[in-house]
Coordinates of C-alpha atoms in Angstrom, one line a residue:
Chain A
M1 CA 7.5 13.0 15.9
I2 CA 5.2 12.3 13.5
R3 CA 6.5 14.7 10.9
L4 CA 9.7 12.8 10.9
Q5 CA 8.1 9.7 9.5
F6 CA 7.2 11.6 6.1
A7 CA 9.2 12.5 3.0
L8 CA 9.3 15.8 1.6
G9 CA 6.1 15.6 -0.4
A10 CA 4.3 15.5 2.8
A11 CA 6.4 18.0 4.7
S12 CA 5.8 20.6 2.2
V13 CA 2.0 20.4 2.9
A14 CA 2.8 20.9 6.7
F15 CA 4.8 23.8 6.2
A16 CA 2.5 25.9 4.5
T17 CA -0.2 25.2 7.1
V18 CA 2.0 25.9 9.9
A19 CA 2.9 29.0 8.3
A20 CA -0.5 30.4 8.8
V21 CA 0.1 30.9 12.6
A22 CA 3.8 31.9 12.6
T23 CA 5.1 35.7 12.2
C24 CA 8.3 35.0 10.3
F25 CA 9.1 32.5 7.3
V26 CA 12.0 31.3 5.3
A27 CA 12.0 29.7 1.8
V28 CA 13.3 26.1 1.5
N29 CA 13.8 23.6 -1.3
S30 CA 11.4 20.7 -1.1
R31 CA 9.7 18.0 -3.1
C32 CA 6.1 17.5 -4.0
C33 CA 4.0 14.7 -5.1
E34 CA 6.6 12.1 -4.2
T35 CA 5.9 8.7 -2.8
Y36 CA 6.3 8.8 0.9
D37 CA 6.2 6.3 3.9
T38 CA 3.9 6.0 6.9
K39 CA 5.4 4.1 9.8
C40 CA 3.1 1.5 11.5
E41 CA 3.6 0.1 14.8
N42 CA 1.5 -2.4 17.1
A43 CA 1.3 -2.7 21.0
E44 CA 4.4 -5.0 21.1
G45 CA 6.5 -2.6 19.4
T46 CA 6.8 -4.3 16.0
T47 CA 7.1 -2.0 13.1
W48 CA 6.4 -1.7 9.4
T49 CA 5.9 0.5 6.4
C50 CA 2.9 1.5 4.4
E51 CA 3.5 3.6 1.5
Q52 CA 1.4 6.5 0.3
T53 CA 1.8 6.0 -3.4
S54 CA 2.0 8.7 -5.9
N55 CA 1.5 8.3 -9.5
A56 CA 4.1 11.1 -10.4
A57 CA 7.9 11.4 -10.0
G58 CA 7.4 14.7 -8.1
F59 CA 8.3 18.2 -8.6
D60 CA 10.7 20.4 -7.1
V61 CA 9.0 23.1 -5.2
I62 CA 9.9 26.2 -2.9
A63 CA 8.1 25.8 0.4
A64 CA 8.0 28.3 3.5
R65 CA 8.8 27.0 7.1
P66 CA 8.8 29.2 10.3
R67 CA 12.3 30.8 10.7
E68 CA 14.4 29.1 13.1
S69 CA 17.4 30.2 15.1
G70 CA 20.5 30.8 12.6
D71 CA 18.3 31.5 9.7
G72 CA 18.8 34.7 7.9
Q73 CA 16.3 37.2 7.1
G74 CA 12.7 36.2 6.6
M75 CA 9.4 37.5 5.5
T76 CA 6.1 38.0 7.5
D77 CA 3.6 36.4 5.0
I78 CA 3.2 33.9 2.4
K79 CA 1.1 33.1 -0.6
T80 CA 0.5 30.4 -3.1
G81 CA 3.1 30.9 -6.3
T82 CA 3.8 29.2 -9.5
A83 CA 1.8 25.8 -10.2
R84 CA 4.6 23.0 -10.6
G85 CA 2.4 20.4 -11.6
S86 CA -0.3 17.8 -10.0
C87 CA -0.5 14.2 -9.0
Q88 CA -2.8 11.6 -7.8
Y89 CA -2.1 9.7 -4.5
T90 CA -3.6 6.5 -3.3
Y91 CA -3.4 6.1 0.4
R92 CA -2.8 3.0 2.7
T93 CA -3.7 2.7 6.3
C94 CA -1.8 0.5 8.5
G95 CA -3.5 -2.9 9.1
G96 CA -4.4 -4.4 12.5
L97 CA -1.6 -6.9 12.3
P98 CA 2.1 -6.3 11.5
G99 CA 3.2 -6.5 7.8
E100 CA -0.4 -5.5 6.8
C101 CA -1.4 -2.3 4.8
I102 CA -4.9 -1.9 3.7
P103 CA -5.0 0.0 -0.1
G104 CA -7.1 2.8 0.2
A105 CA -9.8 5.0 -1.1
A106 CA -10.1 6.7 -4.3
P107 CA -7.1 8.5 -5.6
V108 CA -6.6 12.1 -4.2
T109 CA -5.4 14.9 -6.5
V110 CA -2.7 17.0 -5.1
Q111 CA -1.6 20.3 -6.8
C112 CA 2.1 21.5 -6.2
N113 CA 2.8 25.2 -6.0
N114 CA 5.8 27.4 -5.1
T115 CA 5.3 29.3 -2.0
D116 CA 6.0 33.0 -2.4
L117 CA 7.4 34.9 0.6
T118 CA 5.5 38.1 0.9
G119 CA 5.0 41.0 3.3
A120 CA 7.6 42.8 5.6
T121 CA 11.1 41.7 6.3
C122 CA 11.6 39.9 9.5
P123 CA 15.1 40.8 11.3
S124 CA 17.7 38.0 11.5
T125 CA 17.7 35.7 14.4
P126 CA 20.6 36.0 17.1
Chain B
M1 CA -23.1 9.4 10.6
Y2 CA -20.3 6.7 9.5
P3 CA -18.3 6.1 12.6
D4 CA -14.9 5.6 11.2
I5 CA -15.2 9.1 9.5
V6 CA -16.3 10.9 12.9
A7 CA -13.3 9.3 14.7
L8 CA -11.0 10.0 11.6
R9 CA -12.0 13.5 11.5
Q10 CA -11.4 13.9 15.2
R11 CA -8.0 12.5 15.0
V12 CA -6.8 14.7 11.9
Q13 CA -8.6 18.0 13.2
G14 CA -5.9 20.5 13.7
R15 CA -3.0 18.3 12.9
P16 CA -2.0 19.2 9.3
E17 CA 0.9 16.6 9.6
H18 CA -1.4 13.8 10.4
P19 CA -0.8 10.6 8.5
E20 CA -4.4 10.1 7.9
R21 CA -5.1 13.4 6.5
G22 CA -4.8 12.1 2.9
Y23 CA -7.0 9.0 3.5
L24 CA -9.7 11.3 5.3
A25 CA -10.0 13.5 2.2
A26 CA -10.2 10.2 0.1
L27 CA -13.1 9.4 2.2
E28 CA -14.8 12.5 2.3
A29 CA -14.7 12.8 -1.5
E30 CA -16.2 9.2 -1.8
I31 CA -19.0 10.1 0.6
K32 CA -19.6 13.4 -1.4
S33 CA -19.9 11.5 -4.7
G34 CA -22.2 8.7 -3.0
K35 CA -20.6 6.0 -5.0
P36 CA -18.7 3.1 -3.5
E37 CA -15.0 3.2 -4.7
T38 CA -13.5 0.4 -6.5
G39 CA -9.8 -0.6 -7.3
T40 CA -8.4 -3.2 -9.4
F41 CA -5.2 -5.1 -8.5
E42 CA -3.2 -7.6 -10.6
L43 CA -0.4 -9.7 -9.2
W44 CA 2.2 -12.0 -10.9
L45 CA 4.5 -14.0 -8.6
D46 CA 6.9 -16.9 -9.2
P47 CA 8.5 -19.4 -6.8
S48 CA 11.7 -17.1 -6.5
G49 CA 9.7 -14.7 -4.9
Y50 CA 9.7 -12.1 -7.6
W51 CA 6.6 -10.4 -8.3
R52 CA 4.7 -7.5 -10.4
F53 CA 1.5 -5.7 -8.6
N54 CA -0.5 -3.4 -10.7
S55 CA -2.9 -1.0 -9.0
D56 CA -5.7 0.8 -11.1
F57 CA -8.3 3.2 -10.0
E58 CA -10.8 4.9 -12.3
P59 CA -10.6 6.7 -14.4
T60 CA -6.8 7.7 -14.3
F61 CA -4.6 6.3 -11.7
S62 CA -2.3 3.5 -12.4
R63 CA 1.0 2.5 -10.7
D64 CA 2.9 -0.7 -11.2
A65 CA 5.6 -2.0 -8.9
A66 CA 7.7 -4.8 -9.4
L67 CA 10.8 -6.7 -7.7
G68 CA 12.9 -8.8 -9.9
G69 CA 16.1 -10.4 -9.6
T70 CA 18.2 -7.2 -10.2
D71 CA 16.0 -4.4 -10.4
A72 CA 12.8 -3.3 -8.4
W73 CA 11.0 -0.6 -10.1
V74 CA 7.8 1.5 -10.0
L75 CA 5.9 2.6 -13.2
G76 CA 4.0 5.7 -12.6
R77 CA 2.0 8.1 -14.9
D78 CA 5.2 9.6 -16.3
F79 CA 8.0 8.1 -14.8
V80 CA 9.7 4.7 -14.0
E81 CA 11.8 4.6 -10.7
V82 CA 14.5 2.0 -10.5
F83 CA 16.2 0.5 -7.5
A84 CA 18.5 -2.2 -6.8
S85 CA 16.5 -5.3 -6.0
D86 CA 18.1 -6.5 -3.0
I87 CA 18.5 -3.4 -0.5
G88 CA 18.6 -5.3 2.8
A89 CA 17.3 -3.6 5.8
A90 CA 17.7 -0.1 4.8
R91 CA 14.6 0.2 2.5
P92 CA 14.8 3.7 1.0
T93 CA 11.5 5.5 0.5
G94 CA 9.9 4.6 -2.6
H95 CA 11.1 1.1 -2.9
P96 CA 8.4 -1.4 -4.2
G97 CA 9.3 -3.9 -1.3
A98 CA 6.6 -2.4 0.7
E99 CA 3.8 -3.3 -1.7
R100 CA 4.1 -6.7 -0.2
N101 CA 2.3 -5.6 2.7
V102 CA -0.4 -4.5 0.4
F103 CA -0.8 -7.6 -1.7
W104 CA 0.5 -10.4 0.3
P105 CA -2.6 -10.2 3.2
M106 CA -4.7 -10.4 -0.1
V107 CA -3.3 -13.4 -1.4
G108 CA -3.5 -15.1 1.9
R109 CA -7.2 -14.5 2.3
F110 CA -7.8 -15.8 -1.2
R111 CA -5.7 -18.7 -1.1
F112 CA -5.6 -19.8 2.7
G113 CA -8.6 -18.2 4.2
G114 CA -6.6 -15.8 6.1
L115 CA -4.6 -18.8 7.7
E116 CA -1.3 -17.5 6.7
R117 CA -2.0 -14.2 8.3
V118 CA -3.2 -15.8 11.6
G119 CA -0.2 -18.2 11.4
A120 CA 2.2 -15.4 11.5
A121 CA 0.8 -13.9 14.5
A122 CA -0.4 -16.6 16.6
R123 CA 0.1 -20.4 16.7
E124 CA -0.9 -21.7 20.1
V125 CA -4.1 -23.8 19.7
K126 CA -6.3 -23.1 22.8
S127 CA -9.5 -25.3 22.0
V128 CA -11.2 -26.8 19.1
S129 CA -15.0 -27.5 19.2
L130 CA -17.0 -29.6 16.6
S131 CA -20.6 -29.3 15.7
G132 CA -21.5 -31.7 12.9
D133 CA -19.3 -30.7 9.7
R134 CA -18.6 -27.3 11.7
F135 CA -15.3 -26.4 13.7
T136 CA -14.3 -23.6 15.7
V137 CA -10.7 -23.2 16.9
Q138 CA -9.4 -20.6 19.1
I139 CA -5.9 -19.6 18.6
E140 CA -3.5 -17.1 20.5
N141 CA 0.2 -15.9 20.4
K142 CA 2.5 -17.1 23.2
T143 CA 1.8 -14.3 25.5
G144 CA -2.0 -14.4 25.0
T145 CA -2.0 -10.7 24.2
L146 CA -3.4 -11.7 20.6
A147 CA -6.3 -14.2 19.9
F148 CA -8.3 -15.4 17.0
S149 CA -11.3 -17.4 16.5
I150 CA -11.7 -19.4 13.5
D151 CA -14.8 -20.8 12.2
G152 CA -14.7 -23.6 9.5
E153 CA -16.6 -26.4 7.7
W154 CA -15.7 -29.9 6.8
S155 CA -16.4 -30.9 3.3
P156 CA -16.8 -34.7 2.6
Q157 CA -16.7 -34.0 -1.1
A158 CA -13.4 -32.1 -1.2
Q159 CA -12.1 -34.1 1.8
R160 CA -10.8 -31.2 3.3
G161 CA -11.8 -28.0 5.6
F162 CA -12.6 -24.5 4.5
V163 CA -12.4 -21.4 6.7
K164 CA -15.8 -19.6 6.9
A165 CA -14.7 -16.6 9.3
V166 CA -11.9 -15.3 11.2
E167 CA -12.3 -12.8 14.1
I168 CA -9.8 -11.2 16.1
T169 CA -11.1 -11.7 19.9
R170 CA -8.3 -10.5 22.0
Y171 CA -5.6 -7.7 21.3
P172 CA -5.3 -5.3 24.3
G173 CA -4.7 -1.4 23.4
R174 CA -6.3 -1.9 20.1
A175 CA -10.2 -1.6 20.6
D176 CA -10.3 -0.7 16.8
V177 CA -9.0 -4.3 15.9
V178 CA -10.8 -6.5 18.4
G179 CA -13.9 -7.7 16.8
T180 CA -12.9 -7.4 13.3
R181 CA -14.1 -10.1 11.3
E182 CA -13.4 -11.5 7.7
I183 CA -16.0 -14.0 6.1
F184 CA -14.8 -16.2 3.5
L185 CA -17.4 -17.0 0.6
D186 CA -17.4 -19.1 -2.7
W187 CA -14.3 -21.1 -2.3
R188 CA -13.9 -23.1 -5.6
P189 CA -11.3 -25.3 -6.9
S190 CA -8.3 -23.7 -8.8
A191 CA -6.4 -24.7 -11.7
D192 CA -3.2 -25.9 -9.8
G193 CA -5.4 -28.5 -7.7
G194 CA -5.9 -26.2 -4.8
W195 CA -8.5 -23.9 -3.9
L196 CA -9.3 -20.3 -3.9
C197 CA -11.9 -18.1 -2.0
D198 CA -13.6 -16.0 -4.7
K199 CA -15.0 -13.5 -2.1
V200 CA -14.0 -12.1 1.1
D201 CA -16.2 -9.5 3.2
L202 CA -14.3 -7.5 5.9
Y203 CA -16.1 -6.3 8.8
K204 CA -15.1 -3.7 11.5
P205 CA -16.0 -4.2 15.3
G206 CA -19.8 -4.1 15.9
Q207 CA -20.7 -3.8 12.3
V208 CA -23.3 -5.9 10.5
K209 CA -22.2 -4.7 6.8
P210 CA -18.9 -5.0 5.4
W211 CA -16.9 -2.1 5.0
R212 CA -14.8 -3.4 2.3
R213 CA -15.4 -6.5 0.0
L214 CA -12.5 -8.4 -1.9
F215 CA -13.3 -10.3 -5.2
L216 CA -11.0 -12.6 -6.8
E217 CA -11.4 -12.4 -10.5
G218 CA -9.2 -15.2 -11.5
A219 CA -5.9 -16.6 -11.3
T220 CA -4.1 -18.3 -14.2
E221 CA -0.7 -19.6 -15.0
V222 CA 1.8 -17.9 -17.2
S223 CA 5.1 -19.2 -18.8
A224 CA 8.3 -18.2 -17.5
A225 CA 8.9 -16.3 -20.8
D226 CA 5.9 -14.3 -20.1
F227 CA 6.8 -13.6 -16.7
K228 CA 10.3 -12.7 -17.5
A229 CA 8.7 -9.8 -19.9
I230 CA 6.2 -9.0 -17.4
I231 CA 8.8 -8.0 -14.8
A232 CA 11.3 -6.6 -17.1
T233 CA 12.3 -3.1 -16.1
P234 CA 10.3 -0.6 -18.1
R235 CA 12.2 1.5 -20.6
P236 CA 11.0 4.8 -22.3
G237 CA 9.7 4.2 -25.8
D238 CA 9.7 0.5 -25.0
K239 CA 6.6 -1.9 -25.3
D240 CA 5.9 -3.1 -21.6
A241 CA 4.4 -6.4 -21.4
V242 CA 1.0 -5.3 -19.6
R243 CA 0.8 -1.6 -20.3
G244 CA 1.7 -1.6 -24.1
A245 CA 3.8 1.1 -25.5
L246 CA 5.4 3.6 -23.2
P247 CA 6.2 7.4 -24.0
G248 CA 9.6 8.1 -25.0
T249 CA 9.5 11.3 -22.7
L250 CA 9.1 8.7 -19.6
M251 CA 11.4 9.9 -16.9
V252 CA 13.7 7.6 -15.4
V253 CA 14.5 8.0 -11.8
D254 CA 17.5 6.0 -11.4
R255 CA 18.2 5.3 -7.7
R256 CA 21.2 3.3 -8.3
A257 CA 22.9 5.7 -10.4
G258 CA 21.6 8.7 -8.2
E259 CA 20.3 10.6 -11.0
R260 CA 17.0 11.3 -12.9
R261 CA 17.0 11.4 -16.8
W262 CA 14.4 12.2 -19.5
V263 CA 14.2 13.2 -23.0
D264 CA 11.7 16.2 -23.6
M265 CA 9.4 17.0 -26.5
N266 CA 12.4 18.5 -28.6
G267 CA 14.6 15.4 -28.0
T268 CA 16.8 17.0 -25.9
T269 CA 18.1 14.5 -23.0
H270 CA 18.3 16.0 -19.3
V271 CA 20.3 14.6 -16.6
E272 CA 19.9 15.8 -13.0
P273 CA 21.6 14.2 -10.0
L274 CA 19.0 13.1 -7.1
A275 CA 19.3 15.0 -3.8
D276 CA 19.6 12.2 -1.8
A277 CA 22.3 9.5 -2.0
P278 CA 21.9 6.4 -4.1
A279 CA 20.4 3.2 -2.4
A280 CA 22.8 0.6 -1.2
T281 CA 23.1 -2.2 -3.5
S282 CA 23.2 -5.3 -1.5
S283 CA 23.1 -6.4 2.0
P284 CA 23.6 -9.9 3.7
L285 CA 20.4 -9.5 5.6
V286 CA 17.2 -11.2 4.9
S287 CA 15.2 -9.5 2.2
T288 CA 11.5 -9.3 1.8
R289 CA 12.2 -11.5 -1.1
A290 CA 13.7 -14.4 0.9
L291 CA 10.5 -14.1 3.3
G292 CA 7.9 -14.3 0.5
L293 CA 9.6 -17.4 -0.9
T294 CA 9.4 -19.0 2.6
I295 CA 5.9 -18.2 3.2
L296 CA 4.9 -19.2 -0.4
F297 CA 6.1 -22.5 -0.1
S298 CA 5.1 -23.4 3.4
G299 CA 1.6 -22.7 2.6
L300 CA 1.3 -24.7 -0.6
A301 CA 0.3 -27.8 1.2
A302 CA -1.6 -29.2 -1.6
G303 CA 1.7 -30.0 -3.5
A304 CA 0.5 -28.7 -6.7
L305 CA 2.8 -26.5 -8.7
W306 CA 2.1 -22.6 -8.0
Y307 CA 4.3 -21.5 -10.7
W308 CA 4.0 -18.3 -12.6
H309 CA 0.6 -17.5 -11.2
R310 CA -1.3 -14.4 -12.4
V311 CA -3.9 -13.4 -9.7
R312 CA -6.0 -11.2 -11.8
A313 CA -7.7 -8.4 -10.8
V314 CA -8.5 -8.5 -7.1
R315 CA -11.1 -5.8 -6.8
T316 CA -11.7 -4.1 -3.5
R317 CA -15.1 -2.3 -3.0
K318 CA -15.7 -0.2 0.0
L319 CA -19.2 0.2 1.2
F320 CA -19.8 3.4 3.0
R321 CA -22.7 4.7 4.9
V322 CA -23.3 8.2 4.0
P323 CA -23.8 10.5 6.9

């Protein structure tokens, strides 16, 4: 559920981490270092958006995700591939009241890399 | 150990996709460096609800966003991203309209002692108590699920009251919010005949030291011509009214046309389609811009002209307890 709230920049990070516990991966095109949204919601169900802002336009990257039904062949391991660029993010947290975002701490540098699939080939799924 | 960090670490642990992961990384870096972090923000507003909001963090981060009559744009390190200004309810990711959620609460604190923020959430006055020149007002929303306590002081010289503190006293299900306090210091007259609060301390529940300080460094009036230049959409190779000369290699991410364009170091122009569809260009729904206009004027009871005001350099400072 939470993953749906992010744009590709954040999702590519998640893919790489998830990959550590999976056994078969496929490559996907993704974007890294783009501004993405965090959805805020209070107890009454009012929602608003706080942006996690990047100072770069973003980069096309190849990410990896666990193979799903219908995917073709995958591979058993992943490793960090070619560097694509870097950016800085400033983060905002949801404020206590609707329509409020609290500008965050010092910028965080994010490095964008392609993910290379390695290891043995996994069979296609049914 | 700083309690927020502890709770944050627990929330994030084992969840790579957690929305606060980046925030935690920033806090950890700050604790490691031992230095309070400072950001500087600059805002230009006009009565139509158009604005430009610049964020700067030392030493290298800058990001500007603006909402004008036709274009809305973001200017980053190496790109300018351009959207249609009026996108209605379906705000595409990255559209600068969401920046209003960052700067408007700040403006409300400096200008109205946080009352605009309170008034948007709760309007039922439950009690008023007086003690000399001091007063306390209890306000809650219609359902009684959100309550504020406002402390203030009447100034015989200024012939008006000043907010001194605002506390959230009731908010079921939000233990992290109940008890948050904002202390308003250093009220002073502004050039337009109103008043501005120069310093606001923000406290989390149960804490005796502020976790953040907001400083208003100044507010000045700018001309219509200057404002027009300030919110003009930046173009590669042109001179921006605030940042100066822009590089010719600046990438233009044009969400209206659905493409990104840039000129490389060899002078070759590149054009690529964007993967996602262009944003909608108009909508009959009420936009953020219209909402901003309403709040701006309803809050300006002083009657003075608040035209092209430049709230210069609102600085935040976070005070962390190092573990």
